[in-house]
XYZ file of C-alpha atoms in Angstrom:
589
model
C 109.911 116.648 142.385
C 113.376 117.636 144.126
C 114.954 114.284 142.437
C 113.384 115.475 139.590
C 115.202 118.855 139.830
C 118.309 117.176 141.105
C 118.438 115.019 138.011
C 118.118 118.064 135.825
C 120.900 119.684 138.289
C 123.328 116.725 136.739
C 122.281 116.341 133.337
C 122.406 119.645 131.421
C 122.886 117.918 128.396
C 119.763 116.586 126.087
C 120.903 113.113 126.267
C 121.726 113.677 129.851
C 117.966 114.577 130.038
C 116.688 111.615 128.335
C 118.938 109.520 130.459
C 117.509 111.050 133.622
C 113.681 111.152 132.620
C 113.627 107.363 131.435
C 115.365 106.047 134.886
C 112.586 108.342 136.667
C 109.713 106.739 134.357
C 111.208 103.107 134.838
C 111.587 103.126 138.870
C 108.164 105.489 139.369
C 104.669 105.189 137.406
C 103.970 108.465 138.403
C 106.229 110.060 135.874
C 104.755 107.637 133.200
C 101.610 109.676 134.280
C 102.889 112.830 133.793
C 104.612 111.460 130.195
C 100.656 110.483 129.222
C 99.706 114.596 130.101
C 102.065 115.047 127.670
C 101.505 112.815 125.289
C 97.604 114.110 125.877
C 98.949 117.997 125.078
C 100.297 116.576 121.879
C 97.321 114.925 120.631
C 94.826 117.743 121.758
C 96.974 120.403 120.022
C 96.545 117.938 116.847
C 92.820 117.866 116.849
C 92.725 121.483 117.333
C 95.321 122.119 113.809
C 93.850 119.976 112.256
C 90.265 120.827 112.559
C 90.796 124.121 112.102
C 92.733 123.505 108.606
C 89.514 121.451 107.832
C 87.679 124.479 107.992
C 89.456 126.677 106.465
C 89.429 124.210 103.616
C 85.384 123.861 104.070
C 85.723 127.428 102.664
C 86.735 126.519 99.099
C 83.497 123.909 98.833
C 80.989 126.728 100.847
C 82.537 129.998 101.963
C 81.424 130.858 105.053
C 80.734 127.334 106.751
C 82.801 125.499 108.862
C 80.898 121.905 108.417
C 80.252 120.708 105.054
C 77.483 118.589 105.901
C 74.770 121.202 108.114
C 74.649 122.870 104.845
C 71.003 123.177 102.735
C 72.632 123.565 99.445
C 75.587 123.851 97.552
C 76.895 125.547 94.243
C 77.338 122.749 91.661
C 80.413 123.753 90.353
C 82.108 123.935 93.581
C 80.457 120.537 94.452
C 81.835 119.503 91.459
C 85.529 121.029 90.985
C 86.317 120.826 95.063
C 86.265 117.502 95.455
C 87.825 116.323 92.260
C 90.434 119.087 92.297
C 91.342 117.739 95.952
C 91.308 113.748 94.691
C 93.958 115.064 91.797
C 96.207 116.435 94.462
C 95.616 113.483 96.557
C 96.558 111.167 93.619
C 99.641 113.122 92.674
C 101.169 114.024 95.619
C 101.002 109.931 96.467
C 102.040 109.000 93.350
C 105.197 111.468 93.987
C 105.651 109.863 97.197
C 105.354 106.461 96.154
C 108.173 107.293 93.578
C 110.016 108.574 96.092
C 110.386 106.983 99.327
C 108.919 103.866 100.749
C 105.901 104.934 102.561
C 103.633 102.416 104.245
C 101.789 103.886 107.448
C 101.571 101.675 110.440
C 97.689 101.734 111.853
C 98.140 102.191 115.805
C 96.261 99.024 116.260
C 98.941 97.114 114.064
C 101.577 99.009 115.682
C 100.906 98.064 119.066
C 99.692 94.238 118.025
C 102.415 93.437 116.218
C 105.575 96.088 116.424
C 105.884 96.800 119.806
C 104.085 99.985 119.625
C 106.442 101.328 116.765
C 105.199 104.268 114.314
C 106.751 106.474 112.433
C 105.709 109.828 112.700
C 107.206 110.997 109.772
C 104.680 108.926 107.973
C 101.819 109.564 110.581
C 102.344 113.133 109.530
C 101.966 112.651 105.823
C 98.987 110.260 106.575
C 97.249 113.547 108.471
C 97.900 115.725 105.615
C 96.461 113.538 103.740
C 93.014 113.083 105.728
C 92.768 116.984 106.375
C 93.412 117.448 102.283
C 90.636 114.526 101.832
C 88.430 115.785 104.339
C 88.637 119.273 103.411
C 87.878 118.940 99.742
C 84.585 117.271 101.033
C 85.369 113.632 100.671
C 82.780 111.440 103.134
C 85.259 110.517 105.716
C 86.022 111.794 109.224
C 89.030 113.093 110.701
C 89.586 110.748 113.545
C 91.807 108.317 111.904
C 94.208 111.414 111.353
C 93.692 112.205 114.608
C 94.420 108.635 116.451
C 97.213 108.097 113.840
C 98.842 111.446 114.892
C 98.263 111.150 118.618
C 99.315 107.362 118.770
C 102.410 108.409 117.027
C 103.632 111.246 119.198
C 103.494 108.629 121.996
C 105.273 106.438 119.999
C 108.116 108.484 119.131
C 108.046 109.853 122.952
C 108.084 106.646 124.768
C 110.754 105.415 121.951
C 112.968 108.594 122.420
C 113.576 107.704 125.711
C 113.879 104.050 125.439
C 111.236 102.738 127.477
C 110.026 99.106 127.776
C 107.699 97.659 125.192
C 104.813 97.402 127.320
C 105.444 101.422 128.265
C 105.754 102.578 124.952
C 102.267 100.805 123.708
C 100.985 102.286 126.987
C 101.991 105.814 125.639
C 100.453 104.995 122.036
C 97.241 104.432 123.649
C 97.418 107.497 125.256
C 97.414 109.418 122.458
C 94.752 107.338 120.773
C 92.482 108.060 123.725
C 93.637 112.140 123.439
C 92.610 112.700 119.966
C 89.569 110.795 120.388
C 88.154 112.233 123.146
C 88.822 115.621 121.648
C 87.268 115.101 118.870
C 84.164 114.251 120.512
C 84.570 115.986 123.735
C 84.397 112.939 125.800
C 87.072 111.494 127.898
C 85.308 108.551 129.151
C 84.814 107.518 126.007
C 88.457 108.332 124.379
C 89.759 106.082 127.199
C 87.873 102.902 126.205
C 88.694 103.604 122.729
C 92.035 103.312 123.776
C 91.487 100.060 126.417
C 89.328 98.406 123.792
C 91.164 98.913 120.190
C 94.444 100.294 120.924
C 95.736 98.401 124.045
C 93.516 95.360 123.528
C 93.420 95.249 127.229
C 92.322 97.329 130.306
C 94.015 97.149 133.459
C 94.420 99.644 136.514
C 97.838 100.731 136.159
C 96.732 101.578 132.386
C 93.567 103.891 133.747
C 95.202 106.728 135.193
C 97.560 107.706 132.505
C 94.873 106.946 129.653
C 92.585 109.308 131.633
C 94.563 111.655 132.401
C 96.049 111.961 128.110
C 92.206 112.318 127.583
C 91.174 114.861 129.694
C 94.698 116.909 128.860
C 93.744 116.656 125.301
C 90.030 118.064 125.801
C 91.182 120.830 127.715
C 92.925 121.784 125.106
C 90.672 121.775 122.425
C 88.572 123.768 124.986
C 91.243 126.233 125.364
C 91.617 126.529 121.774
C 87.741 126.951 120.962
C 87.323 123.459 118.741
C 85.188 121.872 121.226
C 82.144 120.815 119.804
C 79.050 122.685 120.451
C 76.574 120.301 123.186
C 74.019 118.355 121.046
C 70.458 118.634 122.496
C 68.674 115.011 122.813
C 64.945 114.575 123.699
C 65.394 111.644 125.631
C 62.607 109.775 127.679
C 62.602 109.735 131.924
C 62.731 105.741 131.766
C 62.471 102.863 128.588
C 59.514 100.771 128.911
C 60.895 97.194 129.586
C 58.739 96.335 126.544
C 60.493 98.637 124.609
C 63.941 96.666 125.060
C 62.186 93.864 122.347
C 62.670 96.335 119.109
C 65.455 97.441 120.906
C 67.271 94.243 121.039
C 65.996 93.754 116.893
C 67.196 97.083 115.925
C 71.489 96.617 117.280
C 71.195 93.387 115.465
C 69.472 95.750 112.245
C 72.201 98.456 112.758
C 74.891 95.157 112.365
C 73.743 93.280 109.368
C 73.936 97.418 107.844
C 77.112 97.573 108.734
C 78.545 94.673 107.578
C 76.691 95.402 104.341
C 78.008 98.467 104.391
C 81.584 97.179 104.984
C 81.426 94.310 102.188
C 79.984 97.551 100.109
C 83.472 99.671 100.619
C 85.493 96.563 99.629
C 83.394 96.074 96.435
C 83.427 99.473 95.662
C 87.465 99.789 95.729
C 87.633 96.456 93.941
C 85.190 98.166 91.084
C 87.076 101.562 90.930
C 90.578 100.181 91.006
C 89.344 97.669 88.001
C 89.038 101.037 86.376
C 91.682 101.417 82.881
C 92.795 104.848 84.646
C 95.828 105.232 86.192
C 96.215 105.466 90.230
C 96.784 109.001 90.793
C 93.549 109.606 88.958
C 91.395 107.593 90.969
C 90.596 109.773 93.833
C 89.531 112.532 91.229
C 86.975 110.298 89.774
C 85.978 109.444 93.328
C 85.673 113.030 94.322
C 83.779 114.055 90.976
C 81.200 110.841 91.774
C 81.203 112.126 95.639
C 80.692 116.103 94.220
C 77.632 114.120 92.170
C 76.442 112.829 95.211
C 76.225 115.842 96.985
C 74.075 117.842 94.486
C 71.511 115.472 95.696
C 72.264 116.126 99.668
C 75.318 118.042 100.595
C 74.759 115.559 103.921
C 76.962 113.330 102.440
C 80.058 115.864 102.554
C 82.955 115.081 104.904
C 82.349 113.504 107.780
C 78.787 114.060 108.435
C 78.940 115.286 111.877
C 76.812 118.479 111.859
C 74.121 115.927 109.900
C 74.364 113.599 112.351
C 73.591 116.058 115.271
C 71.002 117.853 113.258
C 69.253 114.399 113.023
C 69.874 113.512 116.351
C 67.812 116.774 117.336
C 65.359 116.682 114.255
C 64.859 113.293 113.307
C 64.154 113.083 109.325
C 61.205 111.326 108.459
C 61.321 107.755 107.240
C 61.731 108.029 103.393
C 63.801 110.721 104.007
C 65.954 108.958 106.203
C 66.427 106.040 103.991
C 67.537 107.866 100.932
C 70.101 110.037 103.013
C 71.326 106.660 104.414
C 71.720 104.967 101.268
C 73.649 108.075 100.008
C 75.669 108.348 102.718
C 76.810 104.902 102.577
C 77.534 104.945 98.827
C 79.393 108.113 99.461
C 81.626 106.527 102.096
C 82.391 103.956 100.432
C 83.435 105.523 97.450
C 85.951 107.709 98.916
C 87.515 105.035 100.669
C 87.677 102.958 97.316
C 88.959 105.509 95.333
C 91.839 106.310 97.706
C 91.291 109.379 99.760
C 92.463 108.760 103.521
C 90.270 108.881 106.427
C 87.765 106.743 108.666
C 84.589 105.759 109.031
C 83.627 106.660 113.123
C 81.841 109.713 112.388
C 80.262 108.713 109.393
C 78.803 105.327 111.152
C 77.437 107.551 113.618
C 75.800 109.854 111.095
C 74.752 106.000 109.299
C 73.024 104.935 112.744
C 70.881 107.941 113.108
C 69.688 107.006 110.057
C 69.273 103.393 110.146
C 67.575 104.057 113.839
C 64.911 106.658 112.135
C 63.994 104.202 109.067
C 63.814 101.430 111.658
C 61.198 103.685 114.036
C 59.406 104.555 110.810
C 59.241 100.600 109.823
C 58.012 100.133 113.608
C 55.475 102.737 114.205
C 52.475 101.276 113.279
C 53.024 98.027 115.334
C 54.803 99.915 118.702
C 55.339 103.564 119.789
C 59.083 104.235 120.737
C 60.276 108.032 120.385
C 62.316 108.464 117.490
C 64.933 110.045 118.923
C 65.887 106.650 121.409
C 65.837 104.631 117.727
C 68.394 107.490 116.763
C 70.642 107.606 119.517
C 70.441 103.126 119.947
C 71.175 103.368 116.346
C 74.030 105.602 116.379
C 75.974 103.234 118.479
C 75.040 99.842 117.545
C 76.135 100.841 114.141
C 78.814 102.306 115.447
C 80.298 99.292 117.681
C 79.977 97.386 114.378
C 81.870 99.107 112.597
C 84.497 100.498 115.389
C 84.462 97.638 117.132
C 84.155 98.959 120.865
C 80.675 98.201 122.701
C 82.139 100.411 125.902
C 83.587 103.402 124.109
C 79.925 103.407 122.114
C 78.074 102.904 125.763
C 79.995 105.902 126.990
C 79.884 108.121 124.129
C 76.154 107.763 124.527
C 75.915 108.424 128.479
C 78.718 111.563 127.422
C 76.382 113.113 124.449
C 72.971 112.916 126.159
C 72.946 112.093 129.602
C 70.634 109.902 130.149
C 70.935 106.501 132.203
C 67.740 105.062 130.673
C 68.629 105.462 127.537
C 72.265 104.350 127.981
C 71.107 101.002 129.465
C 69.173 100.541 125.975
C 72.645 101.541 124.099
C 74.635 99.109 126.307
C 71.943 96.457 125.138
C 72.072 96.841 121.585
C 76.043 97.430 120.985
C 76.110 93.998 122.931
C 73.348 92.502 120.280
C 75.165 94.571 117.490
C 79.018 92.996 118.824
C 77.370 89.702 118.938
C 75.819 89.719 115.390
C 78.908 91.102 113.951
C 80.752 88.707 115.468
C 78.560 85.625 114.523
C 77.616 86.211 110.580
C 81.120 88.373 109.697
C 83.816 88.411 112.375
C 85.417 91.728 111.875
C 85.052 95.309 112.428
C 86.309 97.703 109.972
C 89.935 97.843 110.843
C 90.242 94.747 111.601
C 88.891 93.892 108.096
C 90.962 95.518 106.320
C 94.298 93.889 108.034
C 92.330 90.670 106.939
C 92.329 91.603 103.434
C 96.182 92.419 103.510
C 96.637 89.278 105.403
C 97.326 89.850 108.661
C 95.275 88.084 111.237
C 94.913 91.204 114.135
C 91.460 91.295 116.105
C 92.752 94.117 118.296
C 95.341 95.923 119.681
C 96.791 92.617 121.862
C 100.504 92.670 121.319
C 101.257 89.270 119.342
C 103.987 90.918 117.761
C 106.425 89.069 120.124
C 105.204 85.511 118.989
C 106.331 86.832 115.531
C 109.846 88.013 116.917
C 110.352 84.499 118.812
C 111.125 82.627 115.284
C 112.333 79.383 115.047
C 115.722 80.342 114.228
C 115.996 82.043 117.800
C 114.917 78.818 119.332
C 116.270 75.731 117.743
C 119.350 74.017 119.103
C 122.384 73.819 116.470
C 124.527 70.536 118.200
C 122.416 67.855 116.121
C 123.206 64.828 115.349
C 123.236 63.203 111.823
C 123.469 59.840 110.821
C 123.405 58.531 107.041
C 119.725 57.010 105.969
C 120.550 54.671 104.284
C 121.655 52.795 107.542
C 120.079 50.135 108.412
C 118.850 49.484 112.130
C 121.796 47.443 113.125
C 123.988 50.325 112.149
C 122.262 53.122 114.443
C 121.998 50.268 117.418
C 125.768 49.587 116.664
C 126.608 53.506 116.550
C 124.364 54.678 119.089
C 124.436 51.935 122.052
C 122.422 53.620 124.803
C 119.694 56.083 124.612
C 121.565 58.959 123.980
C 121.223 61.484 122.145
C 117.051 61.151 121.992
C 116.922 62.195 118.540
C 118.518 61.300 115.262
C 118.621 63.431 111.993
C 118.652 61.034 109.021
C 120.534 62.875 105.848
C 121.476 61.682 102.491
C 125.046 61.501 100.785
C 124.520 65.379 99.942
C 123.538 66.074 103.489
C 119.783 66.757 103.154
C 117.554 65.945 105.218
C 115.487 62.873 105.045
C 113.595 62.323 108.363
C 113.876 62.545 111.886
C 113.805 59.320 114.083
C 114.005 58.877 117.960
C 116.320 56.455 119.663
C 113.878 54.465 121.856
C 112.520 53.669 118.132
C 115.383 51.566 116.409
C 115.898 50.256 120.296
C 112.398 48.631 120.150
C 112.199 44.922 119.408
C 109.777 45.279 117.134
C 112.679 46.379 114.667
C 114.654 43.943 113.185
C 118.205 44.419 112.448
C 117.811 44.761 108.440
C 115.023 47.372 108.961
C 116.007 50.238 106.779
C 116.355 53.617 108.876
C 113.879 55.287 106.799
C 111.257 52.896 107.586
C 110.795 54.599 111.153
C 110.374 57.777 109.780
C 106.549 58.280 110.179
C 104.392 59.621 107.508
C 103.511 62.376 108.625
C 107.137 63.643 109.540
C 107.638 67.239 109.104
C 110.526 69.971 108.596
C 110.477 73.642 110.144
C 112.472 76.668 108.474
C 113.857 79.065 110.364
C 111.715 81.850 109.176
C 108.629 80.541 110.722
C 107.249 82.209 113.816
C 106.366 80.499 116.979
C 102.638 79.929 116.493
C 103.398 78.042 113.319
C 105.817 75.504 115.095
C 103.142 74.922 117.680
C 100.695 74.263 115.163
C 103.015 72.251 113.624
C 103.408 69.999 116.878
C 99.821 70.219 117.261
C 99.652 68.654 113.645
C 102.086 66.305 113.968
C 102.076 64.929 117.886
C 105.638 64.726 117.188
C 107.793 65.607 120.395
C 110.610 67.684 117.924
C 111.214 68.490 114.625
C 114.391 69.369 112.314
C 114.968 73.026 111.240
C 116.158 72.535 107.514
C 117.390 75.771 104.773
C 115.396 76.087 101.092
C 118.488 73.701 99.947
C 116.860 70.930 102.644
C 120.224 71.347 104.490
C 119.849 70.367 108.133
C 120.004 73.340 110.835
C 119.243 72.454 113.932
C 116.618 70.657 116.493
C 113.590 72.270 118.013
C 111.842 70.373 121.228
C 107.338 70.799 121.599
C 108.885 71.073 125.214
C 111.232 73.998 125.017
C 109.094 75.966 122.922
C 106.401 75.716 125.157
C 108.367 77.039 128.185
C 109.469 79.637 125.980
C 105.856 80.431 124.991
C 104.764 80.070 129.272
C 108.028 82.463 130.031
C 106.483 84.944 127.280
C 102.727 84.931 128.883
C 104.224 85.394 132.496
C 105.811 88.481 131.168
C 103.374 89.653 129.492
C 100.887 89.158 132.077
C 103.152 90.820 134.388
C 103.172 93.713 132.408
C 99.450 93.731 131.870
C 99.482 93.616 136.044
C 102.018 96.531 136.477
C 104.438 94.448 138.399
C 107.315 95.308 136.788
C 107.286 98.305 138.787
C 107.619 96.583 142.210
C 111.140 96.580 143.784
């Protein structure tokens, strides 16, 4: 602390400041720590505003509540206007925007994976907006991706306002991810793997305390601020029969195949609605007016579901009950997100496992006796991991909402069933779905974004040299004598490139001297351009068992060279470093 006050002593100006925090944070982790407190400050103060604008939203739908979904009924012309009202403002304030500026939100999980843990917050803050206007007007999406896109972001622009390294700055991004989520469900243990699991891609023990500590900042100050959720009540059993662990084990690979269906359902359903002769900006108004329908039936299906889902969790509805509110939950869900309103799906797969774990108990009953309420809770987080993605932040959400050991040991069984099925007969959780479908291959938060960055352009050697291929053998044994240089660049008259031969090749005795140079070019031979990233060239290697290849333009103009050898030490020098980030050791002295 007195260097810290010295440094502030000797740099009274702001950039002074910065200068003096980020050579603190880069010689001492504990002032990274105290960066994630803030960073955790940020993100609970954004759960707070924005939950509280959500309810004073709520008001417009049902005056008087705070959570759309605990209600019994609902006017029909509110059920009807809200909604669509809010998907017309949606549409045309995004249509403006489109117009307008170029606005493409980065996901934290793409942000850290591939850009270093870049965001914008400008656009983070337009994408919250947009999930508290979608959310309020009673669209069936939670708030969390507003909040984790909010909270990721002020680490973001923190760690990248004071210039910190790469690893540091999608350090700080998880941070915030694991603030806003465990705020929003009051549960730190479980914001933290959130963050270890989807954000970071990766835990390690330098990453604990500062992801901790953001997460418990955060919750203490949606406590101070009175959003803290009120405690759910659970009737949970003193131990699970080890009988019991069979329809168990059955019902986190159930709560799977539902999800995926349920996933495949929200791509069909955008597909269907954007198919639609309407124009964009009107979409979300048809979605709300076909969400607004939905709720006449059950107002359940309003927002994120979250009051439902602990209502259920403490009531269990009965079986026929349970499967119509799922099926209109699920429809409901998926239209919003197919007709364009912004939010996520965490609360409302919990709010879809309670249900799928009380039509599974009523399926069950007459063949085995397990309480409904373990069906419910297993449920709730095997669909949940599915979807999400995270077995450990489910596991710990559970052991955080209920308390119970026995029945977290039968969670922790069927999110690793539910993981595994997912895993097996679809291959992707919800996010990481929808990068699929825009064509980016991301499983998680892992940073590949630096095998993108190392292109071959950045690696290839430019000193080549080029010999004409319509040489004959004799020529390139008569112009290269010894066996230097190791590789030759065949090129026409107009310089393009026509194959790539080795010395030792034209050397061999094999060869006669009238062999035509383009007769040892093998088959298979293969250009790069400089555009393409490092995994591609090693795939191309892979493809090719070819030691090198030429780096050629669109015009087939020759470049440069690029070794199988140096890219590999390039690729080893790139895993060291990031392992040594992973490790913290680029702290030691």
């Amino acid at each position: 602390m007195t260097g810290f006050l010295g440094h502030i002593r000797t740099h009274a100006t702001l950039p002074g400041f910065l200068a003096a925090v980020r050579a603190l944070v880069r010689t001492d982790t504990l002032w990274l720590v105290a960066l994630a407190a803030v960073v955790g400050l940020l993100a609970g103060g954004t759960v707070s505003l924005m939950t509280a604008a959500t309810f004073l939203a709520h008001h417009l739908l049902a005056p008087g509540s705070n959570r759309l979904s605990g209600l019994t009924s609902i006017m029909p012309a509110r059920a009807l206007l809200v909604p669509s009202l809010g998907g017309l403002l949606l549409g045309l304030g995004g249509y403006a925007l489109a117009r307008k500026t170029r606005f493409r939100p980065v996901d934290p999980v793409e942000a850290n994976a591939l850009h270093g843990g870049r965001m914008s917050l400008r656009d983070s803050l337009i994408v919250g907006a947009q999930t508290v206007l979608s959310n309020g007007c009673g669209a069936s999406l939670g708030l969390e991706a507003g909040f984790s896109q909010l909270g990721a972001a002020f680490g973001s622009r923190l760690g990248r306002q004071l210039r910190m390294h790469r690893a540091d700055v999608r350090l700080l991004v998880g941070c915030g991810a694991a603030g806003a989520i465990g705020a929003a469900f009051d549960a730190p243990l479980a914001g933290s793997f959130y963050a270890f699991e989807l954000i970071i891609g990766s835990y390690t023990f330098t990453a604990l305390a500062p992801v901790a500590l953001a997460a418990v900042v955060a919750i203490g100050v949606v406590h101070l601020t009175g959003m803290v959720l009120p405690p759910v009540s659970v009737l949970t059993p003193p131990a699970i029969p080890p009988l019991a662990y069979l329809p168990i084990t059955l019902l986190g690979a159930v709560a799977a195949l539902v999800a995926v269906v349920l996933m495949k359902g929200v791509t069909l359903t955008e597909r269907a609605l954007h198919a639609l002769p309407v124009p964009i900006w009107l979409r979300p108004a048809i979605g709300g007016l076909l969400v607004g329908l939905l709720a006449l039936i059950s107002p359940s299906v309003l927002s994120s579901g979250h009051m439902a889902m602990r209502s259920s969790l403490s009531d269990t509805p009965p079986f026929l009950i349970a499967l119509g509110l799922l099926g209109l939950k699920a429809l409901a869900s998926a239209i919003s997100i197919g007709s364009g309103f912004r939010g996520g799906l965490f609360f409302a797969s919990l709010y879809l496992g309670v249900l799928t774990g009380a039509v599974f108990a009523g399926i069950i009953s007459p063949l085995i006796t397990l309480p409904v309420s373990v069906c419910a809770v297993v449920g709730m987080c095997a669909l949940a991991v599915a979807v999400i993605g995270g077995p450990m932040t489910m596991i710990f959400l559970a052991l955080e909402t209920t308390g119970s050991l026995p029945l977290t040991s039968a969670v922790m069984v069927s999110a690793i069933v539910s993981s595994i099925t997912v895993r097996r007969t679809f291959g992707y959780s919800f996010a990481t779905w929808r990068f699929h479908l825009r064509g980016e291959n991301i499983r998680s938060g892992v940073d590949i974004g630096w095998m993108r960055s190392l292109t071959v352009e950045r690696m290839m050697r430019t000193e080549v040299v080029t010999f004409p291929a319509s040489e004959t053998v004799a020529g390139a044994r008569l112009a290269f004598p010894s066996h230097t240089p190791r590789y030759i660049i065949l090129r026409d008259e107009q310089g393009h490139y026509k194959g790539l031969v080795e010395n030792v090749s034209f050397h061999a005795t094999r060869y006669t001297d009238t062999t035509p140079l383009l007769d040892l070019v093998p088959a298979d031979d293969e250009a790069l351009l400089p555009e393409t990233s490092l995994s591609a060239a090693l795939a191309c290697f892979e493809r090719t068992s070819r030691p090198a290849c030429a780096v050629i333009n669109q015009k087939k103009q020759v470049l440069g060279l690029l070794s199988e050898r140096y890219v590999l030490r390039r690729y080893a020098e790139e895993l060291e470093r990031t392992r040594r980030e992973l490790a913290g050791e680029k702290y030691r002295p």
